[in-house]
């Protein structure tokens, strides 16, 4: 067993997808919680397979945190580029679920 599983049973605390419950199809964020769980367990391939947008999203959030402490040239352009990459990864993943 992995330390995350030993610490607490993560799946007991996961939020259900209301879109899936009420409308019957996945929302654009479906898979994010399990993907984060896989990341915490160190299973990076499974995290990507579960939710491919996890890595652009992590880059975006990491960059936003870093730029609060360090002045970075072209930070607005970089932030916008990472935001676009994250959006397209989420959107592409969402569309591919229906194919």
Short mmCIF file of N, CA, C and O in Angstrom, two decimals:
data_model
loop_
_atom_site.label_atom_id
_atom_site.label_comp_id
_atom_site.label_asym_id
_atom_site.label_seq_id
_atom_site.Cartn_x
_atom_site.Cartn_y
_atom_site.Cartn_z
N UNK A 1 0.83 -1.18 0.00
CA UNK A 1 0.00 0.00 0.00
C UNK A 1 0.88 1.25 0.00
O UNK A 1 1.95 1.25 0.56
N UNK A 2 0.38 2.26 -0.59
CA UNK A 2 1.11 3.51 -0.67
C UNK A 2 0.81 4.38 0.54
O UNK A 2 -0.22 4.23 1.18
N UNK A 3 1.71 5.33 0.85
CA UNK A 3 1.55 6.16 2.05
C UNK A 3 0.28 7.00 2.02
O UNK A 3 -0.32 7.26 3.05
N UNK A 4 -0.17 7.42 0.83
CA UNK A 4 -1.40 8.20 0.74
C UNK A 4 -2.59 7.34 1.16
O UNK A 4 -3.47 7.78 1.89
N UNK A 5 -2.59 6.09 0.71
CA UNK A 5 -3.67 5.17 1.06
C UNK A 5 -3.60 4.83 2.54
O UNK A 5 -4.64 4.71 3.20
N UNK A 6 -2.40 4.70 3.09
CA UNK A 6 -2.26 4.39 4.50
C UNK A 6 -2.67 5.57 5.38
O UNK A 6 -3.22 5.38 6.46
N UNK A 7 -2.39 6.79 4.92
CA UNK A 7 -2.71 7.97 5.70
C UNK A 7 -4.21 8.11 5.88
O UNK A 7 -4.72 8.31 6.97
N UNK A 8 -4.93 8.02 4.82
CA UNK A 8 -6.39 8.03 4.85
C UNK A 8 -6.90 7.51 3.52
O UNK A 8 -6.22 7.54 2.53
N UNK A 9 -8.11 7.01 3.54
CA UNK A 9 -8.70 6.48 2.33
C UNK A 9 -9.26 7.65 1.52
O UNK A 9 -10.35 8.14 1.79
N UNK A 10 -8.52 8.10 0.54
CA UNK A 10 -8.84 9.30 -0.24
C UNK A 10 -10.18 9.16 -0.94
O UNK A 10 -10.94 10.13 -1.02
N UNK A 11 -10.49 8.00 -1.42
CA UNK A 11 -11.72 7.82 -2.20
C UNK A 11 -12.98 8.04 -1.36
O UNK A 11 -14.03 8.36 -1.91
N UNK A 12 -12.86 7.94 -0.04
CA UNK A 12 -14.02 8.21 0.82
C UNK A 12 -14.37 9.69 0.84
O UNK A 12 -15.48 10.06 1.22
N UNK A 13 -13.41 10.55 0.47
CA UNK A 13 -13.60 11.99 0.56
C UNK A 13 -13.79 12.66 -0.79
O UNK A 13 -13.90 13.88 -0.87
N UNK A 14 -13.81 11.90 -1.87
CA UNK A 14 -13.96 12.48 -3.20
C UNK A 14 -15.39 12.96 -3.41
O UNK A 14 -16.35 12.31 -3.01
N UNK A 15 -15.52 14.11 -4.05
CA UNK A 15 -16.83 14.67 -4.35
C UNK A 15 -17.42 13.99 -5.57
O UNK A 15 -16.71 13.75 -6.54
N UNK A 16 -18.70 13.71 -5.54
CA UNK A 16 -19.33 13.13 -6.74
C UNK A 16 -19.53 14.20 -7.80
O UNK A 16 -19.67 15.38 -7.49
N UNK A 17 -19.56 13.78 -9.04
CA UNK A 17 -19.81 14.71 -10.14
C UNK A 17 -21.31 14.90 -10.28
O UNK A 17 -22.04 13.97 -10.63
N UNK A 18 -21.77 16.11 -9.99
CA UNK A 18 -23.21 16.39 -10.06
C UNK A 18 -23.72 16.35 -11.50
O UNK A 18 -24.86 15.96 -11.74
N UNK A 19 -22.89 16.76 -12.45
CA UNK A 19 -23.28 16.70 -13.86
C UNK A 19 -23.55 15.26 -14.26
O UNK A 19 -24.54 14.95 -14.92
N UNK A 20 -22.66 14.38 -13.85
CA UNK A 20 -22.83 12.97 -14.19
C UNK A 20 -24.05 12.38 -13.50
O UNK A 20 -24.78 11.57 -14.08
N UNK A 21 -24.27 12.75 -12.24
CA UNK A 21 -25.40 12.22 -11.50
C UNK A 21 -26.74 12.67 -12.07
O UNK A 21 -27.67 11.90 -12.19
N UNK A 22 -26.83 13.96 -12.42
CA UNK A 22 -28.11 14.51 -12.85
C UNK A 22 -28.35 14.48 -14.35
O UNK A 22 -29.47 14.33 -14.81
N UNK A 23 -27.26 14.64 -15.14
CA UNK A 23 -27.43 14.69 -16.58
C UNK A 23 -26.96 13.42 -17.30
O UNK A 23 -27.25 13.22 -18.47
N UNK A 24 -26.16 12.60 -16.61
CA UNK A 24 -25.76 11.33 -17.18
C UNK A 24 -24.51 11.34 -18.04
O UNK A 24 -24.20 10.34 -18.66
N UNK A 25 -23.79 12.45 -18.09
CA UNK A 25 -22.53 12.48 -18.85
C UNK A 25 -21.46 13.21 -18.04
O UNK A 25 -21.76 13.97 -17.13
N UNK A 26 -20.20 12.94 -18.39
CA UNK A 26 -19.07 13.53 -17.68
C UNK A 26 -18.98 15.03 -17.92
O UNK A 26 -19.28 15.52 -19.00
N UNK A 27 -18.53 15.74 -16.90
CA UNK A 27 -18.28 17.17 -17.04
C UNK A 27 -16.81 17.36 -17.46
O UNK A 27 -16.03 16.40 -17.46
N UNK A 28 -16.40 18.57 -17.81
CA UNK A 28 -14.99 18.79 -18.19
C UNK A 28 -13.99 18.49 -17.08
O UNK A 28 -12.82 18.25 -17.35
N UNK A 29 -14.43 18.47 -15.84
CA UNK A 29 -13.51 18.21 -14.73
C UNK A 29 -13.50 16.78 -14.24
O UNK A 29 -12.74 16.46 -13.32
N UNK A 30 -14.32 15.93 -14.83
CA UNK A 30 -14.38 14.54 -14.38
C UNK A 30 -13.01 13.87 -14.56
O UNK A 30 -12.42 13.91 -15.63
N UNK A 31 -12.53 13.27 -13.49
CA UNK A 31 -11.24 12.60 -13.50
C UNK A 31 -10.15 13.38 -12.79
O UNK A 31 -9.09 12.84 -12.50
N UNK A 32 -10.40 14.66 -12.48
CA UNK A 32 -9.36 15.49 -11.86
C UNK A 32 -8.99 15.00 -10.48
O UNK A 32 -7.80 14.90 -10.14
N UNK A 33 -9.98 14.66 -9.66
CA UNK A 33 -9.68 14.21 -8.30
C UNK A 33 -8.87 12.91 -8.30
O UNK A 33 -7.89 12.79 -7.56
N UNK A 34 -9.27 11.98 -9.12
CA UNK A 34 -8.52 10.71 -9.19
C UNK A 34 -7.13 10.93 -9.76
O UNK A 34 -6.17 10.27 -9.36
N UNK A 35 -7.01 11.85 -10.70
CA UNK A 35 -5.71 12.17 -11.27
C UNK A 35 -4.77 12.73 -10.21
O UNK A 35 -3.60 12.36 -10.15
N UNK A 36 -5.28 13.61 -9.35
CA UNK A 36 -4.46 14.15 -8.26
C UNK A 36 -4.07 13.03 -7.30
O UNK A 36 -2.93 12.98 -6.82
N UNK A 37 -4.98 12.10 -7.05
CA UNK A 37 -4.66 10.96 -6.19
C UNK A 37 -3.54 10.13 -6.80
O UNK A 37 -2.60 9.74 -6.09
N UNK A 38 -3.61 9.88 -8.09
CA UNK A 38 -2.53 9.14 -8.76
C UNK A 38 -1.20 9.90 -8.66
O UNK A 38 -0.15 9.30 -8.47
N UNK A 39 -1.24 11.23 -8.80
CA UNK A 39 -0.02 12.03 -8.67
C UNK A 39 0.58 11.88 -7.27
O UNK A 39 1.80 11.72 -7.12
N UNK A 40 -0.27 11.95 -6.25
CA UNK A 40 0.22 11.80 -4.88
C UNK A 40 0.80 10.41 -4.63
O UNK A 40 1.68 10.25 -3.79
N UNK A 41 0.31 9.42 -5.36
CA UNK A 41 0.83 8.07 -5.23
C UNK A 41 2.08 7.85 -6.09
O UNK A 41 2.70 6.81 -6.01
N UNK A 42 2.40 8.85 -6.93
CA UNK A 42 3.58 8.74 -7.78
C UNK A 42 3.34 8.03 -9.09
O UNK A 42 4.30 7.71 -9.81
N UNK A 43 2.11 7.77 -9.44
CA UNK A 43 1.77 7.10 -10.69
C UNK A 43 1.43 8.15 -11.75
O UNK A 43 0.27 8.46 -11.99
N UNK A 44 2.47 8.71 -12.36
CA UNK A 44 2.32 9.85 -13.27
C UNK A 44 1.64 9.49 -14.58
O UNK A 44 0.90 10.29 -15.14
N UNK A 45 1.86 8.28 -15.07
CA UNK A 45 1.22 7.84 -16.31
C UNK A 45 -0.27 7.66 -16.09
O UNK A 45 -1.09 8.10 -16.90
N UNK A 46 -0.65 7.03 -14.98
CA UNK A 46 -2.07 6.84 -14.68
C UNK A 46 -2.76 8.19 -14.47
O UNK A 46 -3.91 8.36 -14.86
N UNK A 47 -2.05 9.15 -13.87
CA UNK A 47 -2.61 10.49 -13.67
C UNK A 47 -2.91 11.14 -15.02
O UNK A 47 -3.97 11.75 -15.20
N UNK A 48 -1.99 10.99 -15.97
CA UNK A 48 -2.21 11.56 -17.30
C UNK A 48 -3.35 10.86 -18.03
O UNK A 48 -4.18 11.50 -18.66
N UNK A 49 -3.40 9.53 -17.92
CA UNK A 49 -4.47 8.78 -18.58
C UNK A 49 -5.84 9.13 -17.99
O UNK A 49 -6.84 9.15 -18.70
N UNK A 50 -5.89 9.38 -16.71
CA UNK A 50 -7.16 9.71 -16.05
C UNK A 50 -7.64 11.11 -16.44
O UNK A 50 -8.82 11.33 -16.69
N UNK A 51 -6.70 12.08 -16.49
CA UNK A 51 -7.06 13.47 -16.78
C UNK A 51 -5.86 14.15 -17.43
O UNK A 51 -5.00 14.69 -16.72
N UNK A 52 -5.77 14.13 -18.75
CA UNK A 52 -4.58 14.66 -19.44
C UNK A 52 -4.28 16.13 -19.16
O UNK A 52 -3.14 16.56 -19.30
N UNK A 53 -5.26 16.89 -18.74
CA UNK A 53 -5.03 18.32 -18.49
C UNK A 53 -4.34 18.58 -17.16
O UNK A 53 -4.05 19.73 -16.83
N UNK A 54 -4.03 17.53 -16.41
CA UNK A 54 -3.42 17.72 -15.09
C UNK A 54 -2.06 18.40 -15.18
O UNK A 54 -1.74 19.25 -14.36
N UNK A 55 -1.27 18.07 -16.17
CA UNK A 55 0.07 18.64 -16.24
C UNK A 55 0.09 20.10 -16.70
O UNK A 55 0.78 20.91 -16.07
N UNK A 56 -0.66 20.49 -17.73
CA UNK A 56 -0.72 21.93 -18.02
C UNK A 56 -1.31 22.73 -16.86
O UNK A 56 -0.88 23.85 -16.57
N UNK A 57 -2.27 22.13 -16.16
CA UNK A 57 -2.88 22.80 -15.02
C UNK A 57 -1.88 22.99 -13.89
O UNK A 57 -1.81 24.06 -13.28
N UNK A 58 -1.08 21.97 -13.63
CA UNK A 58 -0.05 22.08 -12.60
C UNK A 58 1.00 23.13 -12.97
O UNK A 58 1.46 23.88 -12.11
N UNK A 59 1.38 23.16 -14.24
CA UNK A 59 2.32 24.20 -14.69
C UNK A 59 1.74 25.59 -14.48
O UNK A 59 2.44 26.49 -14.00
N UNK A 60 0.48 25.78 -14.84
CA UNK A 60 -0.17 27.07 -14.68
C UNK A 60 -0.20 27.48 -13.21
O UNK A 60 0.20 28.59 -12.86
N UNK A 61 -0.68 26.61 -12.34
CA UNK A 61 -0.77 26.94 -10.92
C UNK A 61 0.60 27.18 -10.30
O UNK A 61 0.78 28.09 -9.50
N UNK A 62 1.58 26.37 -10.70
CA UNK A 62 2.94 26.55 -10.19
C UNK A 62 3.51 27.90 -10.63
O UNK A 62 4.12 28.61 -9.83
N UNK A 63 3.28 28.25 -11.88
CA UNK A 63 3.79 29.52 -12.38
C UNK A 63 3.12 30.69 -11.66
O UNK A 63 3.79 31.67 -11.32
N UNK A 64 1.83 30.59 -11.41
CA UNK A 64 1.12 31.66 -10.71
C UNK A 64 1.68 31.85 -9.30
O UNK A 64 1.88 32.97 -8.85
N UNK A 65 1.98 30.76 -8.62
CA UNK A 65 2.55 30.85 -7.27
C UNK A 65 3.96 31.43 -7.33
O UNK A 65 4.31 32.32 -6.55
N UNK A 66 4.77 30.96 -8.26
CA UNK A 66 6.16 31.43 -8.37
C UNK A 66 6.22 32.91 -8.71
O UNK A 66 7.02 33.65 -8.14
N UNK A 67 5.35 33.38 -9.60
CA UNK A 67 5.42 34.78 -10.00
C UNK A 67 4.98 35.73 -8.90
O UNK A 67 5.23 36.92 -8.98
N UNK A 68 4.35 35.21 -7.85
CA UNK A 68 4.02 36.06 -6.69
C UNK A 68 5.26 36.43 -5.90
O UNK A 68 5.28 37.44 -5.23
N UNK A 69 6.29 35.60 -6.00
CA UNK A 69 7.51 35.82 -5.21
C UNK A 69 8.69 36.30 -6.04
O UNK A 69 9.61 36.89 -5.50
N UNK A 70 8.66 36.03 -7.34
CA UNK A 70 9.78 36.35 -8.22
C UNK A 70 9.26 37.16 -9.41
O UNK A 70 8.25 36.80 -10.01
N UNK A 71 9.96 38.22 -9.72
CA UNK A 71 9.58 39.01 -10.90
C UNK A 71 10.09 38.29 -12.16
O UNK A 71 11.27 38.00 -12.28
N UNK A 72 9.17 38.01 -13.05
CA UNK A 72 9.50 37.26 -14.26
C UNK A 72 9.14 38.11 -15.46
O UNK A 72 8.05 38.67 -15.53
N UNK A 73 10.07 38.22 -16.38
CA UNK A 73 9.82 38.98 -17.59
C UNK A 73 8.77 38.25 -18.44
O UNK A 73 8.80 37.02 -18.54
N UNK A 74 7.87 39.00 -19.03
CA UNK A 74 6.79 38.47 -19.87
C UNK A 74 5.86 37.54 -19.10
O UNK A 74 5.31 36.59 -19.65
N UNK A 75 5.68 37.82 -17.81
CA UNK A 75 4.85 36.91 -17.00
C UNK A 75 3.40 36.88 -17.47
O UNK A 75 2.76 35.83 -17.40
N UNK A 76 2.88 37.99 -17.95
CA UNK A 76 1.50 37.98 -18.44
C UNK A 76 1.35 37.12 -19.69
O UNK A 76 0.37 36.39 -19.83
N UNK A 77 2.32 37.19 -20.58
CA UNK A 77 2.29 36.38 -21.79
C UNK A 77 2.42 34.90 -21.46
O UNK A 77 1.70 34.06 -22.02
N UNK A 78 3.30 34.58 -20.54
CA UNK A 78 3.50 33.18 -20.13
C UNK A 78 2.24 32.65 -19.44
O UNK A 78 1.78 31.54 -19.72
N UNK A 79 1.66 33.47 -18.56
CA UNK A 79 0.44 33.06 -17.87
C UNK A 79 -0.68 32.81 -18.87
O UNK A 79 -1.40 31.81 -18.78
N UNK A 80 -0.83 33.72 -19.84
CA UNK A 80 -1.87 33.56 -20.85
C UNK A 80 -1.64 32.30 -21.69
O UNK A 80 -2.57 31.55 -21.99
N UNK A 81 -0.39 32.04 -22.06
CA UNK A 81 -0.06 30.83 -22.83
C UNK A 81 -0.37 29.56 -22.06
O UNK A 81 -0.94 28.61 -22.60
N UNK A 82 -0.02 29.54 -20.77
CA UNK A 82 -0.32 28.38 -19.94
C UNK A 82 -1.82 28.22 -19.73
O UNK A 82 -2.34 27.10 -19.69
N UNK A 83 -2.52 29.35 -19.61
CA UNK A 83 -3.97 29.31 -19.48
C UNK A 83 -4.62 28.72 -20.74
O UNK A 83 -5.51 27.88 -20.65
N UNK A 84 -4.15 29.15 -21.90
CA UNK A 84 -4.66 28.59 -23.16
C UNK A 84 -4.36 27.10 -23.28
O UNK A 84 -5.22 26.32 -23.70
N UNK A 85 -3.14 26.70 -22.93
CA UNK A 85 -2.76 25.29 -23.00
C UNK A 85 -3.65 24.45 -22.08
O UNK A 85 -4.11 23.37 -22.46
N UNK A 86 -3.92 24.97 -20.88
CA UNK A 86 -4.79 24.27 -19.94
C UNK A 86 -6.21 24.17 -20.47
O UNK A 86 -6.83 23.10 -20.44
N UNK A 87 -6.73 25.28 -21.00
CA UNK A 87 -8.08 25.28 -21.55
C UNK A 87 -8.21 24.29 -22.69
O UNK A 87 -9.16 23.50 -22.73
N UNK A 88 -7.26 24.30 -23.62
CA UNK A 88 -7.35 23.38 -24.76
C UNK A 88 -7.18 21.92 -24.34
O UNK A 88 -7.81 21.04 -24.91
N UNK A 89 -6.37 21.66 -23.33
CA UNK A 89 -6.22 20.29 -22.83
C UNK A 89 -7.53 19.82 -22.20
O UNK A 89 -7.98 18.69 -22.43
N UNK A 90 -8.18 20.68 -21.41
CA UNK A 90 -9.46 20.33 -20.79
C UNK A 90 -10.52 20.13 -21.87
O UNK A 90 -11.28 19.15 -21.85
N UNK A 91 -10.60 21.06 -22.80
CA UNK A 91 -11.61 21.00 -23.86
C UNK A 91 -11.42 19.78 -24.74
O UNK A 91 -12.38 19.07 -25.06
N UNK A 92 -10.17 19.50 -25.13
CA UNK A 92 -9.89 18.33 -25.98
C UNK A 92 -10.24 17.04 -25.25
O UNK A 92 -10.86 16.14 -25.83
N UNK A 93 -9.87 16.94 -23.98
CA UNK A 93 -10.21 15.76 -23.19
C UNK A 93 -11.72 15.59 -23.10
O UNK A 93 -12.23 14.47 -23.24
N UNK A 94 -12.44 16.68 -22.91
CA UNK A 94 -13.89 16.63 -22.80
C UNK A 94 -14.52 16.14 -24.10
O UNK A 94 -15.40 15.29 -24.11
N UNK A 95 -14.05 16.66 -25.23
CA UNK A 95 -14.58 16.27 -26.54
C UNK A 95 -14.26 14.81 -26.85
O UNK A 95 -15.11 14.06 -27.34
N UNK A 96 -13.04 14.38 -26.53
CA UNK A 96 -12.65 13.01 -26.84
C UNK A 96 -13.43 11.97 -26.03
O UNK A 96 -13.52 10.81 -26.44
N UNK A 97 -13.99 12.37 -24.91
CA UNK A 97 -14.80 11.44 -24.11
C UNK A 97 -16.07 11.03 -24.86
O UNK A 97 -16.63 9.98 -24.61
N UNK A 98 -16.52 11.89 -25.76
CA UNK A 98 -17.78 11.62 -26.48
C UNK A 98 -17.55 10.89 -27.78
O UNK A 98 -18.52 10.50 -28.44
N UNK A 99 -16.32 10.70 -28.19
CA UNK A 99 -16.02 10.03 -29.46
C UNK A 99 -15.87 8.53 -29.23
O UNK A 99 -15.40 8.06 -28.28
#
